[in-house]
Amino acid sequence: MAAAVMRIGGPRVGHTLPGAPKLTVDHLYTFFVQWSPGLCTNSNNKKNSNFPNRCHIAKMNKGASSKQITHPAATNWILTGKDPKRRLSLCSFDSETEEPEYRGNVKDVLPVLSDYSEILDHRHLISLASHMPERTQGYQWQLVYSTAVHGSSLKTLYRNMAGLDSPVLLVVKDMHKKVFGAFSSDPFRVSKYCYGTGETFLFTFNPDFQAYKWTGENSYFVSGNLESLHLGGGGGEFGLWIDADLYRGSSFSCPTFHNAPLSTQKDFLIQELEVWTVRN
């Protein structure tokens, strides 16, 4: 039986596939966008040229046989999930945190850091990479702020992010050597109101990696002033709270993420703090 061929990049409304008279290309396109968003990138779409999709299918050279496939130049961050749910957006309500399988060597999936990290090691990077949005994949992580480099000042942290329009990764190590933090869809800034999107999540390595994604109960993703920075909220408690000196913090369960306290102590002292971003 001849296989049906479909062009994802330019479906025509109402066009049907051979052997499936009632199944339109539009329906299939919607299905693939939801379950395999990385494979449904329109090559003619130039809108996000600064963040090209690095997780795409290898293209065949013109005239090449099926065994002669030219792979993309960038092979970092190519992930395969154990479950179709792993392909869903971070804005979904999937609470699974099982780490995915990786195709290739560990070195092929680890993101590259622009600077030495006082906190992150390969184990941390592998776990975090599997939960970062697609728009961050395949790019170098750049250090925006570090207490080891810039001192301990929330004002300086805000200042270093002025003009930044890319997502950020906040990583904390407390005095008990516990590592935890948050991924924020928006850079940190002083704001009277909460900001951010459902991509934002909290995480901890206490003791094993656990990611706490948006529950949809409220939109208290991030807020901050000159006295403190807050992530998650509701009911008078923050998922993660850090003071102006970047020395004291606290973590409580909150409706935004339904997280457990990120550290072994709800109130903790900070040993190291770093903020990273991914940008072209």
GROMACS .gro file of C-alpha atoms in nm:
model
  280
    1MET     CA    1   0.000   0.000   0.000
    2ALA     CA    2   0.144   0.336  -0.098
    3ALA     CA    3   0.225   0.554   0.198
    4ALA     CA    4   0.042   0.886   0.228
    5VAL     CA    5   0.261   1.193   0.209
    6MET     CA    6   0.175   1.511   0.397
    7ARG     CA    7   0.350   1.849   0.387
    8ILE     CA    8   0.340   1.993   0.738
    9GLY     CA    9   0.470   2.336   0.639
   10GLY     CA   10   0.175   2.429   0.418
   11PRO     CA   11  -0.147   2.236   0.469
   12ARG     CA   12  -0.449   2.328   0.263
   13VAL     CA   13  -0.784   2.343   0.433
   14GLY     CA   14  -1.010   2.058   0.331
   15HIS     CA   15  -0.737   1.853   0.161
   16THR     CA   16  -0.767   1.484   0.253
   17LEU     CA   17  -0.515   1.204   0.260
   18PRO     CA   18  -0.552   0.889   0.047
   19GLY     CA   19  -0.707   0.612   0.254
   20ALA     CA   20  -0.845   0.857   0.511
   21PRO     CA   21  -1.123   1.055   0.336
   22LYS     CA   22  -1.260   1.200   0.660
   23LEU     CA   23  -0.927   1.301   0.816
   24THR     CA   24  -0.810   1.645   0.708
   25VAL     CA   25  -0.455   1.772   0.707
   26ASP     CA   26  -0.563   2.039   0.955
   27HIS     CA   27  -0.661   1.772   1.207
   28LEU     CA   28  -0.332   1.589   1.164
   29TYR     CA   29  -0.139   1.915   1.189
   30THR     CA   30  -0.312   1.999   1.518
   31PHE     CA   31  -0.230   1.651   1.647
   32PHE     CA   32   0.138   1.679   1.559
   33VAL     CA   33   0.169   2.031   1.703
   34GLN     CA   34   0.038   1.909   2.037
   35TRP     CA   35   0.230   1.583   2.066
   36SER     CA   36   0.544   1.657   1.864
   37PRO     CA   37   0.588   2.037   1.857
   38GLY     CA   38   0.957   2.006   1.773
   39LEU     CA   39   0.878   1.827   1.446
   40CYS     CA   40   0.620   2.077   1.324
   41THR     CA   41   0.834   2.381   1.264
   42ASN     CA   42   0.745   2.570   0.948
   43SER     CA   43   1.071   2.624   0.763
   44ASN     CA   44   0.924   2.932   0.596
   45ASN     CA   45   0.847   3.101   0.928
   46LYS     CA   46   1.110   3.367   0.997
   47LYS     CA   47   0.943   3.516   1.303
   48ASN     CA   48   1.180   3.375   1.565
   49SER     CA   49   1.504   3.376   1.371
   50ASN     CA   50   1.699   3.436   1.692
   51PHE     CA   51   1.573   3.111   1.842
   52PRO     CA   52   1.571   2.852   1.561
   53ASN     CA   53   1.441   2.507   1.649
   54ARG     CA   54   1.743   2.283   1.703
   55CYS     CA   55   1.534   1.967   1.757
   56HIS     CA   56   1.435   1.899   1.399
   57ILE     CA   57   1.455   1.602   1.168
   58ALA     CA   58   1.776   1.554   0.972
   59LYS     CA   59   1.722   1.657   0.610
   60MET     CA   60   1.823   1.446   0.311
   61ASN     CA   61   2.065   1.582   0.058
   62LYS     CA   62   1.915   1.630  -0.284
   63GLY     CA   63   1.943   1.306  -0.472
   64ALA     CA   64   2.072   1.114  -0.171
   65SER     CA   65   1.946   0.771  -0.081
   66SER     CA   66   1.759   0.696   0.240
   67LYS     CA   67   2.088   0.588   0.400
   68GLN     CA   68   2.267   0.911   0.318
   69ILE     CA   69   2.127   1.159   0.565
   70THR     CA   70   2.285   1.490   0.651
   71HIS     CA   71   2.233   1.571   1.017
   72PRO     CA   72   2.199   1.929   1.141
   73ALA     CA   73   2.518   2.101   1.251
   74ALA     CA   74   2.384   2.152   1.600
   75THR     CA   75   2.326   1.819   1.780
   76ASN     CA   76   2.307   1.949   2.137
   77TRP     CA   77   1.988   1.918   2.339
   78ILE     CA   78   1.824   1.648   2.124
   79LEU     CA   79   1.596   1.469   2.372
   80THR     CA   80   1.360   1.177   2.345
   81GLY     CA   81   1.088   1.113   2.600
   82LYS     CA   82   0.985   0.787   2.762
   83ASP     CA   83   0.628   0.905   2.736
   84PRO     CA   84   0.438   1.118   2.480
   85LYS     CA   85   0.357   1.355   2.765
   86ARG     CA   86   0.724   1.453   2.774
   87ARG     CA   87   0.666   1.640   2.447
   88LEU     CA   88   0.401   1.865   2.595
   89SER     CA   89   0.471   2.230   2.665
   90LEU     CA   90   0.586   2.332   3.010
   91CYS     CA   91   0.263   2.531   3.025
   92SER     CA   92   0.070   2.204   3.049
   93PHE     CA   93  -0.040   2.051   3.374
   94ASP     CA   94   0.172   1.737   3.341
   95SER     CA   95   0.329   1.687   3.683
   96GLU     CA   96   0.561   1.406   3.586
   97THR     CA   97   0.924   1.470   3.666
   98GLU     CA   98   1.073   1.146   3.540
   99GLU     CA   99   1.390   1.232   3.355
  100PRO     CA  100   1.389   1.151   2.982
  101GLU     CA  101   1.622   0.924   2.796
  102TYR     CA  102   1.895   1.093   2.597
  103ARG     CA  103   2.003   1.013   2.246
  104GLY     CA  104   2.379   1.005   2.211
  105ASN     CA  105   2.650   1.074   2.466
  106VAL     CA  106   2.601   1.289   2.773
  107LYS     CA  107   2.832   1.553   2.626
  108ASP     CA  108   2.593   1.588   2.330
  109VAL     CA  109   2.299   1.699   2.544
  110LEU     CA  110   2.466   1.911   2.810
  111PRO     CA  111   2.417   2.285   2.759
  112VAL     CA  112   2.735   2.487   2.734
  113LEU     CA  113   2.802   2.741   3.010
  114SER     CA  114   2.973   3.070   2.926
  115ASP     CA  115   3.141   3.080   3.269
  116TYR     CA  116   3.238   2.846   3.548
  117SER     CA  117   2.952   2.769   3.786
  118GLU     CA  118   3.005   2.751   4.161
  119ILE     CA  119   2.685   2.547   4.190
  120LEU     CA  120   2.591   2.353   3.877
  121ASP     CA  121   2.754   2.025   3.777
  122HIS     CA  122   2.676   1.776   3.499
  123ARG     CA  123   2.404   1.604   3.704
  124HIS     CA  124   2.224   1.932   3.759
  125LEU     CA  125   2.253   2.033   3.394
  126ILE     CA  126   2.116   1.706   3.259
  127SER     CA  127   1.809   1.722   3.483
  128LEU     CA  128   1.739   2.090   3.415
  129ALA     CA  129   1.788   2.057   3.039
  130SER     CA  130   1.501   1.807   3.018
  131HIS     CA  131   1.255   2.063   3.161
  132MET     CA  132   1.360   2.380   2.981
  133PRO     CA  133   1.134   2.515   2.701
  134GLU     CA  134   1.223   2.448   2.339
  135ARG     CA  135   1.310   2.811   2.276
  136THR     CA  136   1.610   2.774   2.509
  137GLN     CA  137   1.748   2.460   2.346
  138GLY     CA  138   2.079   2.457   2.164
  139TYR     CA  139   2.206   2.786   2.306
  140GLN     CA  140   2.485   2.870   2.544
  141TRP     CA  141   2.387   2.959   2.898
  142GLN     CA  142   2.534   3.296   2.995
  143LEU     CA  143   2.601   3.406   3.350
  144VAL     CA  144   2.403   3.719   3.438
  145TYR     CA  145   2.464   3.734   3.811
  146SER     CA  146   2.671   3.549   4.069
  147THR     CA  147   2.730   3.626   4.435
  148ALA     CA  148   3.087   3.501   4.388
  149VAL     CA  149   3.147   3.762   4.116
  150HIS     CA  150   2.907   4.049   4.182
  151GLY     CA  151   2.862   4.037   4.559
  152SER     CA  152   2.533   4.003   4.748
  153SER     CA  153   2.288   4.267   4.635
  154LEU     CA  154   1.940   4.229   4.492
  155LYS     CA  155   1.973   4.579   4.341
  156THR     CA  156   2.278   4.466   4.144
  157LEU     CA  157   2.092   4.154   4.033
  158TYR     CA  158   1.810   4.372   3.896
  159ARG     CA  159   2.061   4.611   3.737
  160ASN     CA  160   2.240   4.327   3.556
  161MET     CA  161   1.911   4.225   3.397
  162ALA     CA  162   1.808   4.568   3.277
  163GLY     CA  163   1.721   4.544   2.908
  164LEU     CA  164   1.727   4.163   2.911
  165ASP     CA  165   1.430   4.002   2.736
  166SER     CA  166   1.517   3.632   2.765
  167PRO     CA  167   1.421   3.372   3.027
  168VAL     CA  168   1.643   3.321   3.331
  169LEU     CA  169   1.746   3.035   3.556
  170LEU     CA  170   1.793   3.113   3.927
  171VAL     CA  171   2.008   2.863   4.117
  172VAL     CA  172   2.065   2.867   4.494
  173LYS     CA  173   2.295   2.666   4.719
  174ASP     CA  174   2.219   2.703   5.088
  175MET     CA  175   2.446   2.654   5.388
  176HIS     CA  176   2.341   2.288   5.404
  177LYS     CA  177   2.471   2.238   5.046
  178LYS     CA  178   2.119   2.191   4.910
  179VAL     CA  179   2.068   2.309   4.551
  180PHE     CA  180   1.734   2.447   4.429
  181GLY     CA  181   1.585   2.742   4.243
  182ALA     CA  182   1.350   2.848   3.968
  183PHE     CA  183   1.320   2.891   3.594
  184SER     CA  184   1.146   3.218   3.506
  185SER     CA  185   1.001   3.295   3.165
  186ASP     CA  186   1.090   3.663   3.226
  187PRO     CA  187   1.402   3.831   3.367
  188PHE     CA  188   1.373   3.957   3.724
  189ARG     CA  189   1.276   4.320   3.774
  190VAL     CA  190   1.106   4.550   4.022
  191SER     CA  191   0.735   4.536   3.959
  192LYS     CA  192   0.422   4.630   4.147
  193TYR     CA  193   0.238   4.336   3.993
  194CYS     CA  194   0.321   3.971   3.927
  195TYR     CA  195   0.464   3.880   3.588
  196GLY     CA  196   0.571   3.569   3.397
  197THR     CA  197   0.402   3.281   3.215
  198GLY     CA  198   0.321   2.914   3.270
  199GLU     CA  199   0.672   2.820   3.157
  200THR     CA  200   0.794   2.928   3.501
  201PHE     CA  201   0.866   2.643   3.744
  202LEU     CA  202   1.045   2.569   4.071
  203PHE     CA  203   1.295   2.288   4.117
  204THR     CA  204   1.504   2.119   4.384
  205PHE     CA  205   1.777   1.857   4.414
  206ASN     CA  206   1.677   1.770   4.768
  207PRO     CA  207   1.785   1.496   4.748
  208ASP     CA  208   1.669   1.393   4.399
  209PHE     CA  209   1.563   1.624   4.120
  210GLN     CA  210   1.203   1.742   4.136
  211ALA     CA  211   1.039   2.006   3.917
  212TYR     CA  212   0.721   2.183   4.025
  213LYS     CA  213   0.528   2.322   3.731
  214TRP     CA  214   0.242   2.567   3.715
  215THR     CA  215  -0.084   2.429   3.855
  216GLY     CA  216  -0.310   2.690   3.693
  217GLU     CA  217  -0.461   2.792   4.027
  218ASN     CA  218  -0.322   3.146   4.008
  219SER     CA  219  -0.072   3.354   3.811
  220TYR     CA  220   0.160   3.461   4.094
  221PHE     CA  221   0.469   3.357   3.901
  222VAL     CA  222   0.723   3.627   3.987
  223SER     CA  223   0.718   3.958   4.170
  224GLY     CA  224   0.988   4.171   4.323
  225ASN     CA  225   1.079   4.495   4.493
  226LEU     CA  226   1.398   4.642   4.635
  227GLU     CA  227   1.352   4.448   4.959
  228SER     CA  228   1.291   4.097   4.824
  229LEU     CA  229   1.228   3.866   4.527
  230HIS     CA  230   0.932   3.625   4.524
  231LEU     CA  231   0.837   3.325   4.309
  232GLY     CA  232   0.501   3.156   4.346
  233GLY     CA  233   0.241   3.260   4.598
  234GLY     CA  234  -0.109   3.247   4.734
  235GLY     CA  235  -0.234   3.203   5.088
  236GLY     CA  236   0.030   3.436   5.228
  237GLU     CA  237   0.327   3.208   5.150
  238PHE     CA  238   0.585   3.216   4.871
  239GLY     CA  239   0.727   2.917   4.687
  240LEU     CA  240   1.065   3.091   4.703
  241TRP     CA  241   1.149   3.418   4.879
  242ILE     CA  242   1.494   3.587   4.885
  243ASP     CA  243   1.590   3.902   5.076
  244ALA     CA  244   1.765   4.218   4.953
  245ASP     CA  245   2.110   4.096   5.069
  246LEU     CA  246   2.073   3.761   4.892
  247TYR     CA  247   2.160   3.600   5.223
  248ARG     CA  248   1.831   3.489   5.377
  249GLY     CA  249   1.553   3.301   5.206
  250SER     CA  250   1.249   3.087   5.266
  251SER     CA  251   1.044   2.831   5.078
  252PHE     CA  252   0.689   2.718   5.151
  253SER     CA  253   0.428   2.522   4.962
  254CYS     CA  254   0.218   2.756   4.746
  255PRO     CA  255  -0.089   2.717   4.520
  256THR     CA  256   0.100   2.840   4.212
  257PHE     CA  257   0.319   2.528   4.196
  258HIS     CA  258   0.195   2.295   4.474
  259ASN     CA  259   0.559   2.255   4.566
  260ALA     CA  260   0.714   2.107   4.874
  261PRO     CA  261   0.965   2.336   5.053
  262LEU     CA  262   1.270   2.345   4.825
  263SER     CA  263   1.529   2.320   5.104
  264THR     CA  264   1.548   2.099   5.412
  265GLN     CA  265   1.463   2.408   5.617
  266LYS     CA  266   1.175   2.641   5.532
  267ASP     CA  267   1.399   2.931   5.635
  268PHE     CA  268   1.754   2.902   5.505
  269LEU     CA  269   2.080   3.093   5.460
  270ILE     CA  270   2.230   3.132   5.113
  271GLN     CA  271   2.589   3.026   5.042
  272GLU     CA  272   2.590   3.082   4.665
  273LEU     CA  273   2.340   3.227   4.419
  274GLU     CA  274   2.361   3.243   4.040
  275VAL     CA  275   2.134   3.361   3.758
  276TRP     CA  276   2.183   3.230   3.404
  277THR     CA  277   2.011   3.315   3.079
  278VAL     CA  278   1.995   3.169   2.729
  279ARG     CA  279   2.021   3.415   2.445
  280ASN     CA  280   2.164   3.434   2.097
   0.00000   0.00000   0.00000
